Short mmCIF file of C-alpha atoms in Angstrom, two decimals:
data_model
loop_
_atom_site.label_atom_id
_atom_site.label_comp_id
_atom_site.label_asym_id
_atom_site.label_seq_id
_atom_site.Cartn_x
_atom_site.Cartn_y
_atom_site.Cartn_z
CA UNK A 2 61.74 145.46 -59.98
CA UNK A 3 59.04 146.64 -62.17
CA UNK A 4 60.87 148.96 -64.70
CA UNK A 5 58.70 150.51 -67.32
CA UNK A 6 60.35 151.30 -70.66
CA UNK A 7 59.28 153.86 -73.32
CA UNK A 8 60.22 154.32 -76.76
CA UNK A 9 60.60 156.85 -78.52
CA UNK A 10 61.54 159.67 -75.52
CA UNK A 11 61.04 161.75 -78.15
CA UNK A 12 59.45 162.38 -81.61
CA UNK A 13 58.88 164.98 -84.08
CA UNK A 14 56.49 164.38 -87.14
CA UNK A 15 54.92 166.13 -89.72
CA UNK A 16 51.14 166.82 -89.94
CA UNK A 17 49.64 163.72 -91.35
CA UNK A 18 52.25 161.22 -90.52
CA UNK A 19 51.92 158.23 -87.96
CA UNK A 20 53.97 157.48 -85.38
CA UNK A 21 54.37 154.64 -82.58
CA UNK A 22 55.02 154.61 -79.35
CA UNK A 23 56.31 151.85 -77.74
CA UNK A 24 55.72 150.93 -74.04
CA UNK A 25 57.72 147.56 -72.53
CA UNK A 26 57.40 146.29 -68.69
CA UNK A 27 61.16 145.12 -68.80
CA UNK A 28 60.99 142.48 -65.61
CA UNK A 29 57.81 142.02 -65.08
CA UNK A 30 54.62 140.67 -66.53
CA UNK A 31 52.01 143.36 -67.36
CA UNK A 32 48.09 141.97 -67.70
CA UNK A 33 47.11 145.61 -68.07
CA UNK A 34 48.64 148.69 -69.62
CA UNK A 35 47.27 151.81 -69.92
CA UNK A 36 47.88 155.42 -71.98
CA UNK A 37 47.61 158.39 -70.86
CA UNK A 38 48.51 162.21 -72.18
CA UNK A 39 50.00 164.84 -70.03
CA UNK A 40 49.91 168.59 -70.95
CA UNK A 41 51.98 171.20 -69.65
CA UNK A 42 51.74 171.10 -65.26
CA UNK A 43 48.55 169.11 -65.80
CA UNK A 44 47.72 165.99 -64.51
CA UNK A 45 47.12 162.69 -66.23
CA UNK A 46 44.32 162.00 -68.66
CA UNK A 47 43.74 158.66 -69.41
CA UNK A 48 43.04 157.51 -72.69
CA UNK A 49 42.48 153.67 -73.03
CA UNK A 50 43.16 150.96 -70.42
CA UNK A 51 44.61 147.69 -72.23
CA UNK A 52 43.95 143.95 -71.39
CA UNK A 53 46.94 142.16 -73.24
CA UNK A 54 45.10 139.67 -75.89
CA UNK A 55 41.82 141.94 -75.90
CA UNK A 56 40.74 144.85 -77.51
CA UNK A 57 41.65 148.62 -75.56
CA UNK A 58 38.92 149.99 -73.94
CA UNK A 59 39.06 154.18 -74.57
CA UNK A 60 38.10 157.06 -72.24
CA UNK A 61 35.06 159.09 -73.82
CA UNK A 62 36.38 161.73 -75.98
CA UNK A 63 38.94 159.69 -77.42
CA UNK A 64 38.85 158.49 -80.66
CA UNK A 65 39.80 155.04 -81.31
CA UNK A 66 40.60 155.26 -84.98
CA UNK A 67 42.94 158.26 -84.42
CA UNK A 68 44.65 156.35 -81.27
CA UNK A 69 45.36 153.02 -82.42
CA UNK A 70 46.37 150.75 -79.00
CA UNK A 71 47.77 146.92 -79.51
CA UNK A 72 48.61 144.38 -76.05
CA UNK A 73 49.81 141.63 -77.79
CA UNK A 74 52.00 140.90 -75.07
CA UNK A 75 52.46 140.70 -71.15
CA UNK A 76 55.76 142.80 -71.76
CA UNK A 77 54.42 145.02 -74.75
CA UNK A 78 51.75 147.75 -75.71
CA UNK A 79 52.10 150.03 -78.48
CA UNK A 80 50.06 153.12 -79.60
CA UNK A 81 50.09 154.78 -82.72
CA UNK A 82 48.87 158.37 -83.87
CA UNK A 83 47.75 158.49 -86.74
CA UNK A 84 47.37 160.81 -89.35
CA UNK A 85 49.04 163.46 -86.68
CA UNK A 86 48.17 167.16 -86.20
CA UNK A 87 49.71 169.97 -84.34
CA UNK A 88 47.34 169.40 -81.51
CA UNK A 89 48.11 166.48 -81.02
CA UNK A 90 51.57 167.09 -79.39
CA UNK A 91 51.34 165.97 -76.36
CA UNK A 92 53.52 164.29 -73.54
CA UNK A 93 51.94 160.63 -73.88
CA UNK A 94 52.75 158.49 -70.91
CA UNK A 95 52.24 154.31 -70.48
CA UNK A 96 51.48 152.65 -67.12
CA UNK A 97 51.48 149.38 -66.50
CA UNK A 98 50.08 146.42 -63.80
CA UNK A 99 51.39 143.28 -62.57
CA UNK A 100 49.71 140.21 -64.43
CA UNK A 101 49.96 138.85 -60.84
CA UNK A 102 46.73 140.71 -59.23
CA UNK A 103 48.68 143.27 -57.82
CA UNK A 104 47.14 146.43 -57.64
CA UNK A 105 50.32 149.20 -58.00
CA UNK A 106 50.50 150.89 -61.82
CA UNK A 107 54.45 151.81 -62.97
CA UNK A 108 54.52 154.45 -65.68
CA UNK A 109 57.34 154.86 -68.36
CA UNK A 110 59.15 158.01 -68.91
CA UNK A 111 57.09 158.95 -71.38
CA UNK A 112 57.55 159.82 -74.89
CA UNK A 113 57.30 164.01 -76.01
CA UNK A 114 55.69 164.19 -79.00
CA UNK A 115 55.29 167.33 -81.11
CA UNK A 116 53.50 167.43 -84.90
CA UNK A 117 54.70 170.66 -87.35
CA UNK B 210 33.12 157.09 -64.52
CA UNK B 211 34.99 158.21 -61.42
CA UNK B 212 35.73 161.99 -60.59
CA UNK B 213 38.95 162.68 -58.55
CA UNK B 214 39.23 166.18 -57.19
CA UNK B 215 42.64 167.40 -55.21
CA UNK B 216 43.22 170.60 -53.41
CA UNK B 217 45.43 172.22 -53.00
CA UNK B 218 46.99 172.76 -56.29
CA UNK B 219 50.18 175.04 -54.90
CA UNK B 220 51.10 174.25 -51.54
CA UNK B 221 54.00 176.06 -49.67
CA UNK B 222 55.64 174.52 -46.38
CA UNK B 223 58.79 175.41 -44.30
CA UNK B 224 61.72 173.18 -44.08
CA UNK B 225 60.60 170.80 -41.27
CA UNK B 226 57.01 171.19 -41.18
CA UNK B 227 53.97 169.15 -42.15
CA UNK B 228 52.03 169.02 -45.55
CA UNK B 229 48.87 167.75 -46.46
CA UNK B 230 47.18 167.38 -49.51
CA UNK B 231 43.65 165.86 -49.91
CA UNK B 232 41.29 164.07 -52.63
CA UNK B 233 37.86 163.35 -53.12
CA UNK B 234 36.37 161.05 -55.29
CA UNK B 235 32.71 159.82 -56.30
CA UNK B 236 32.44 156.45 -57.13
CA UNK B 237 32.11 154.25 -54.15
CA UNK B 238 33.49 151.43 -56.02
CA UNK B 239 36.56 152.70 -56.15
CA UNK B 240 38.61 150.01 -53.53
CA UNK B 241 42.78 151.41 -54.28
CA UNK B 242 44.09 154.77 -53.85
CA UNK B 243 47.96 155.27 -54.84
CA UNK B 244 49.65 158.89 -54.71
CA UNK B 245 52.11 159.42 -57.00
CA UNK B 246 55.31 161.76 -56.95
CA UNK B 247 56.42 163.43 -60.29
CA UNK B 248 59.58 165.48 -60.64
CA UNK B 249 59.88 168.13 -63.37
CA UNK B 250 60.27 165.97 -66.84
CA UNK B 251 60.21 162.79 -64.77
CA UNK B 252 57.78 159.88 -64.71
CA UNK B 253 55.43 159.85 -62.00
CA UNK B 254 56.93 157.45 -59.11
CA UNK B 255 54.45 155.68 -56.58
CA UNK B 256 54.69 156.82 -53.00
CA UNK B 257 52.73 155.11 -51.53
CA UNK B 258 48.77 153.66 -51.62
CA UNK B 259 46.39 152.64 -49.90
CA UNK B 260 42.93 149.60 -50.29
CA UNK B 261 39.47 150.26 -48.80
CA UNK B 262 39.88 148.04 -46.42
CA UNK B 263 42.37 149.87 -44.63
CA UNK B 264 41.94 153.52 -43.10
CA UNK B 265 45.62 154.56 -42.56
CA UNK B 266 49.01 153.15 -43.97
CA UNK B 267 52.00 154.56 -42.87
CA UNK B 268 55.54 154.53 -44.36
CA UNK B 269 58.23 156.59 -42.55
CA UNK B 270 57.69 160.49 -42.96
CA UNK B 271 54.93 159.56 -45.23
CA UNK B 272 50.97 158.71 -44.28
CA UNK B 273 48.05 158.25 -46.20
CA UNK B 274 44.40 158.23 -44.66
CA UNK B 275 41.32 156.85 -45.59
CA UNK B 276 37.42 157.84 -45.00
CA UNK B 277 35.16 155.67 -47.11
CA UNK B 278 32.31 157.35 -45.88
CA UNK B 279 32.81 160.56 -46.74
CA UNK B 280 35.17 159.18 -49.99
CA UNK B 281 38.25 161.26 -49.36
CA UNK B 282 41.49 160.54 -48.30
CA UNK B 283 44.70 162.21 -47.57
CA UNK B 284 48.28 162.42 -48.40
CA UNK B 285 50.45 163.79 -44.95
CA UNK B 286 54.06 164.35 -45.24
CA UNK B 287 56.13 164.78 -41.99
CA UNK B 288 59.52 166.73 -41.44
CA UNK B 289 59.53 167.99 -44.92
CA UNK B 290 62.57 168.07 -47.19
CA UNK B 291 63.19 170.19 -50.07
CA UNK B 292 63.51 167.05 -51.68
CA UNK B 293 60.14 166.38 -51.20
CA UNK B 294 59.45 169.40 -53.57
CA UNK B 295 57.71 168.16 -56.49
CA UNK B 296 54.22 167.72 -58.27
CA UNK B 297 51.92 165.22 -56.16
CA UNK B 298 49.03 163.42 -57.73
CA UNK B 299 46.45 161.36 -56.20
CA UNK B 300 44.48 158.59 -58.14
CA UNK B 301 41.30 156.78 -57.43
CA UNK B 302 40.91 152.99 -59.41
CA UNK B 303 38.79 149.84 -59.06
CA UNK B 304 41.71 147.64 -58.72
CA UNK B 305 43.07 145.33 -61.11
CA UNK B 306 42.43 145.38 -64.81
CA UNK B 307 40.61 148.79 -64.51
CA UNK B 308 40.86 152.79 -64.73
CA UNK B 309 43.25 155.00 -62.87
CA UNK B 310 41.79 158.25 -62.71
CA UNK B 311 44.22 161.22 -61.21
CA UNK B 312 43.41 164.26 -58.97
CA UNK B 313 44.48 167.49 -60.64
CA UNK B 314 48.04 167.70 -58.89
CA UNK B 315 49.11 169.54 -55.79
CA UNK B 316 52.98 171.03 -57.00
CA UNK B 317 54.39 171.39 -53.46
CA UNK B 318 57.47 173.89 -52.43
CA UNK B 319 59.58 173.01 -49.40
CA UNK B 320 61.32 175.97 -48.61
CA UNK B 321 64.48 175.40 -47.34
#
């Protein structure tokens, strides 16, 4: 149990374009779901945690309009970069939680994105 | 918010012997502490974790310890494998619903 899904694995876009990420909890029931970006033998920043049915709550720093988030389901969160630049390639990973009070967080394999 | 800190960041054992790998963090409201494995290009898998109501969980070669006092707690690997060669991360959250925030990664070499 608790198998995290990501699509795409991987993306290239051109500098202005948007792209979505999808992140699915494929047997289990995710209340929360959260983003994060990884850079090169770095650790995990996190950039929103998301309550499915409410609006993403964002790490400082992090702009909300850039780094769209949407939970509309216990199975499905999606985030889209928008209007993408160069420096915004990035290895963006999802994590999710059990809807049933559990505490444990199971990330996806995460989705490599790179902007020309 | 919470501040995770991790040492050591490269960590070198023999075959066999013991590794340890420690975190701090600042917010005493933090009550769940997970440590997470990731392999080169691989998602981060849980090892194990720990609640702040407990100050030691065990799980065969693997231990984690707790001091809510002094807010740190530790990540102790027995009889190590050079399987067990990866990136480690610990994380500090408030439990369900909330933040995850990660340590800065200990990448650990078992030499063989």
């Amino acid at each position: 149990g608790a198998v995290v899904s990501q699509h795409p694995s991987w993306v290239i876009c051109k500098s202005g374009t948007s792209v979505k990420i999808e992140c699915r909890s494929l047997d289990f029931q995710a209340t929360t779901m959260f983003w994060y970006r990884q850079f090169p033998k770095q650790s995990l920043m996190l950039m929103a945690t998301s309550n499915e049915g409410s609006k993403a709550t964002y790490e400082q720093g992090v702009e909300k309009d850039k780094f769209l988030i949407n939970h509309a389901s216990l199975t499905l969160s999606t985030l889209t970069v928008t209007s993408a630049h160069p420096e915004d390639s990035s290895f963006y990973i999802c994590g999710s939680q059990r809807a049933s009070g559990k505490y444990e967080q199971y990330f996806g394999p995460g989705t490599r994105l790179t902007v020309t | 918010g919470e501040n995770v800190e991790q040492h050591p960041s490269t960590l070198s054992v023999q075959e066999g012997d013991s590794a340890v790998i420690k975190c701090t963090y600042s917010d005493s409201a933090s009550n769940y502490f997970p440590w997470y494995k990731q392999e080169l290009g691989k998602r981060p898998q849980l090892i194990i974790d720990i609640r702040s109501n407990v100050g030691e969980k065990k799980d065969q070669r693997i231990a984690v310890t707790l001091n809510k006092t002094a807010k740190h707690f530790s990540l102790h690997i027995t009889e190590t494998q050079p399987e067990d060669s990866a990136v480690y991360f610990c994380a500090a959250s408030y439990g369900t619903g909330n933040q995850f925030y990660f340590g800065t990664g200990t990448s650990l070499t078992v030499i063989p």
